[in-house]
Short mmCIF file of C-alpha atoms in Angstrom, two decimals:
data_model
loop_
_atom_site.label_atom_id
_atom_site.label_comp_id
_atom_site.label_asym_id
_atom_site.label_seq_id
_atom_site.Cartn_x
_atom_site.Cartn_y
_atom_site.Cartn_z
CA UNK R 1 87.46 76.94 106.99
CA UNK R 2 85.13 79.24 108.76
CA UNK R 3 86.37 81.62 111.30
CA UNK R 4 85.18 81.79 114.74
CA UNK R 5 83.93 85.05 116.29
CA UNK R 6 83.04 86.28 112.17
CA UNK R 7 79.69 87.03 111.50
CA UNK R 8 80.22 88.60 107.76
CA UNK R 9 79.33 85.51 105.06
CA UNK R 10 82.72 86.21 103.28
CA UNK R 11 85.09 85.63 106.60
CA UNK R 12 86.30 82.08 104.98
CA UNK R 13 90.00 81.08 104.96
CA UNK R 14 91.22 78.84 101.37
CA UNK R 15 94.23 76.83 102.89
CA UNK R 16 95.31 75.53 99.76
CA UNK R 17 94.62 76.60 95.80
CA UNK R 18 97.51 74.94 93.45
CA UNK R 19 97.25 75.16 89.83
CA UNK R 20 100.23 73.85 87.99
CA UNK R 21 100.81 76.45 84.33
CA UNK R 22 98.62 78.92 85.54
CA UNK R 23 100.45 81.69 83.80
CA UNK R 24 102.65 81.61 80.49
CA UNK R 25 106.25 80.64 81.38
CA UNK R 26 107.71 83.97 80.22
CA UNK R 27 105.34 85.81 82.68
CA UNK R 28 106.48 83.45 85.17
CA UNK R 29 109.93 84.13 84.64
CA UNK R 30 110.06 87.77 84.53
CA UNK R 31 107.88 87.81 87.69
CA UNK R 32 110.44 85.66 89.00
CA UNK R 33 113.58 87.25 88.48
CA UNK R 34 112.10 90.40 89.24
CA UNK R 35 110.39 89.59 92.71
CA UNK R 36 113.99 87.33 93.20
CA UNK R 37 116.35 90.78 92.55
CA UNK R 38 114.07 93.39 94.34
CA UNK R 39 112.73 91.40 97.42
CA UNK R 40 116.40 90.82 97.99
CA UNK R 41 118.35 93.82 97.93
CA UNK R 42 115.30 96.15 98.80
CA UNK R 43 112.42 93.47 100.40
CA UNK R 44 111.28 94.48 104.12
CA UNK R 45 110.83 91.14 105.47
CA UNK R 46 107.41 90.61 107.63
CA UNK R 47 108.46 89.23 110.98
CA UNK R 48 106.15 86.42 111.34
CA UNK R 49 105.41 83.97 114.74
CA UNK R 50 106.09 81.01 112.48
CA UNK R 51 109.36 81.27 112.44
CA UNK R 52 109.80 78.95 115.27
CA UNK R 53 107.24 77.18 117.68
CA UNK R 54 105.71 77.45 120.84
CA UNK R 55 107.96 75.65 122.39
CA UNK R 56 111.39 77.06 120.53
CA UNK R 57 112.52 73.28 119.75
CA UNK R 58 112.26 74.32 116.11
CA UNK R 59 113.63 76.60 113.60
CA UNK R 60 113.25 75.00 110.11
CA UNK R 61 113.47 78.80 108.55
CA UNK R 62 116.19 79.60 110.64
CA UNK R 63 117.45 81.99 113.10
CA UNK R 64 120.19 83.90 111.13
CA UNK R 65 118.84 86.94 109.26
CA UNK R 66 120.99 86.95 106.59
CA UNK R 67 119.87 83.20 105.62
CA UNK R 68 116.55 82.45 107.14
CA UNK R 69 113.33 81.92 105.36
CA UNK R 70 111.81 85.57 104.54
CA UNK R 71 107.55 86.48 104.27
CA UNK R 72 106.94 89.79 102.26
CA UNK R 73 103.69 90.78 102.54
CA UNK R 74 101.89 93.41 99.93
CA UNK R 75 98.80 94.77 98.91
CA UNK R 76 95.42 95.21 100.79
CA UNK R 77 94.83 93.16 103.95
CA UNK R 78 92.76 93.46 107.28
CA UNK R 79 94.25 94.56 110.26
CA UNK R 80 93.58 92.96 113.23
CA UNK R 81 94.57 96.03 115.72
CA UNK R 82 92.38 98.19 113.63
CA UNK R 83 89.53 96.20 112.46
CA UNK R 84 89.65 97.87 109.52
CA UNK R 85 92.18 97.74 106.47
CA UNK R 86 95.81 98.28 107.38
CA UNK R 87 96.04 101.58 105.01
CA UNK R 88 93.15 103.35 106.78
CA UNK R 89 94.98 105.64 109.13
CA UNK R 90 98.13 106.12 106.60
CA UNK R 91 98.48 109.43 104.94
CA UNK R 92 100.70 108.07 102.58
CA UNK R 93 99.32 103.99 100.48
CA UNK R 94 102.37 102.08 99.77
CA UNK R 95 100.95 98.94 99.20
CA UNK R 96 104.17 97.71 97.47
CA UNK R 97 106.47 99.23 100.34
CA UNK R 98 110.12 98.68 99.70
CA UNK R 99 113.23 99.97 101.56
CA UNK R 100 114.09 102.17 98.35
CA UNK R 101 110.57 104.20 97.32
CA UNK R 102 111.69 103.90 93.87
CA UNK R 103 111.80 100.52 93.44
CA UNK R 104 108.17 99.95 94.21
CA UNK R 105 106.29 101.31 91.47
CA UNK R 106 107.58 98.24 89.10
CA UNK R 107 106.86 95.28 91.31
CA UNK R 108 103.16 97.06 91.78
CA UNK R 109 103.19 96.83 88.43
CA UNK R 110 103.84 93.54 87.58
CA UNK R 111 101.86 92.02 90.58
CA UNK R 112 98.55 94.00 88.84
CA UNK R 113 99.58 92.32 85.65
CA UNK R 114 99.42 88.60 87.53
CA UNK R 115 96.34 89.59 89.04
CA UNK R 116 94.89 90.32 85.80
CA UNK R 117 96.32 86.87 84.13
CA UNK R 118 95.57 84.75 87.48
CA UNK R 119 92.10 86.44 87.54
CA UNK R 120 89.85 84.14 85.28
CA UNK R 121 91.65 81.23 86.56
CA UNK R 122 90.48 81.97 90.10
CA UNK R 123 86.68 82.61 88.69
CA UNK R 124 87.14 79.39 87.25
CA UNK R 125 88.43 76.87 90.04
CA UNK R 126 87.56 78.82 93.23
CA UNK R 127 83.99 80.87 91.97
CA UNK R 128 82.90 81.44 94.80
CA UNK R 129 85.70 82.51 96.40
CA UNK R 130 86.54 84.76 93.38
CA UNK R 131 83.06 86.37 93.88
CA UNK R 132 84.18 86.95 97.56
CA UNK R 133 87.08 88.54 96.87
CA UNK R 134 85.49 90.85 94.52
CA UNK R 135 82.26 91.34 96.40
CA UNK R 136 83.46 95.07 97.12
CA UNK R 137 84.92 96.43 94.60
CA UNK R 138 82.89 98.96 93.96
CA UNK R 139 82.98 100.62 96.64
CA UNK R 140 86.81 100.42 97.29
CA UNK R 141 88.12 100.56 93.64
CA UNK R 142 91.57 102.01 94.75
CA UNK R 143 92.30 98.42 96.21
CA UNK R 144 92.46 95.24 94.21
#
């Protein structure tokens, strides 16, 4: 879906890319369990609008923060009260920003490691959305 008010040829949204076994089950598992134990006791949820709708007459995630549906949201992204990337004012990248500083430098980690596994299936079902993603990485090699 193309987005209105975006004039750069790469400003396209994918809505939906499933792909059933597209990592070996013991990466799957370890990513897992380790994304399952961290984003738990040391994930800073991402307070999100969908969490009910306009109108407040529903709240499938729920309202209690100790059992509603959580987002986590890491790496690079655009921010839209910048216009630019969300890390371009920090001082300080934590892309993989936990409540405990410690704990981040193993999920970063493993996420690189699905990239790098998830990578040639992308190039193969989504190419040109692949060739999107990377269409810059040259000039910004500290993101991925």
């Amino acid at each position: 879906k193309f987005r209105n008010g975006h004039k750069c040829a790469t400003s396209w949204i994918v809505v939906c890319l499933v792909a059933w076994e597209g990592i070996p089950q013991s990466e799957a598992d370890l990513d897992y369990t380790l994304l399952s134990h961290k984003l738990n006791r040391y994930g800073l949820p991402t307070t999100r609008r969908c969490a009910t709708n306009e109108n407040r007459t529903c709240a499938c995630q729920g309202l209690d923060p100790e059992t509603c549906g959580a987002s986590y949201s890491f790496g690079c992204s655009w921010s839209m009260y910048y216009n630019g990337c969300k890390y371009a004012r920090s001082k300080t990248v934590r892309k993989f920003r936990l409540s405990v500083k410690t704990e981040e430098s193993e999920i970063e980690e493993r996420m690189h490691v699905l990239a790098t596994l998830l990578s040639p299936l992308y190039m193969n079902l989504a190419p040109k959305s692949f060739e999107n993603q990377c269409q810059f990485e040259k000039e910004a090699s500290d993101c991925r």
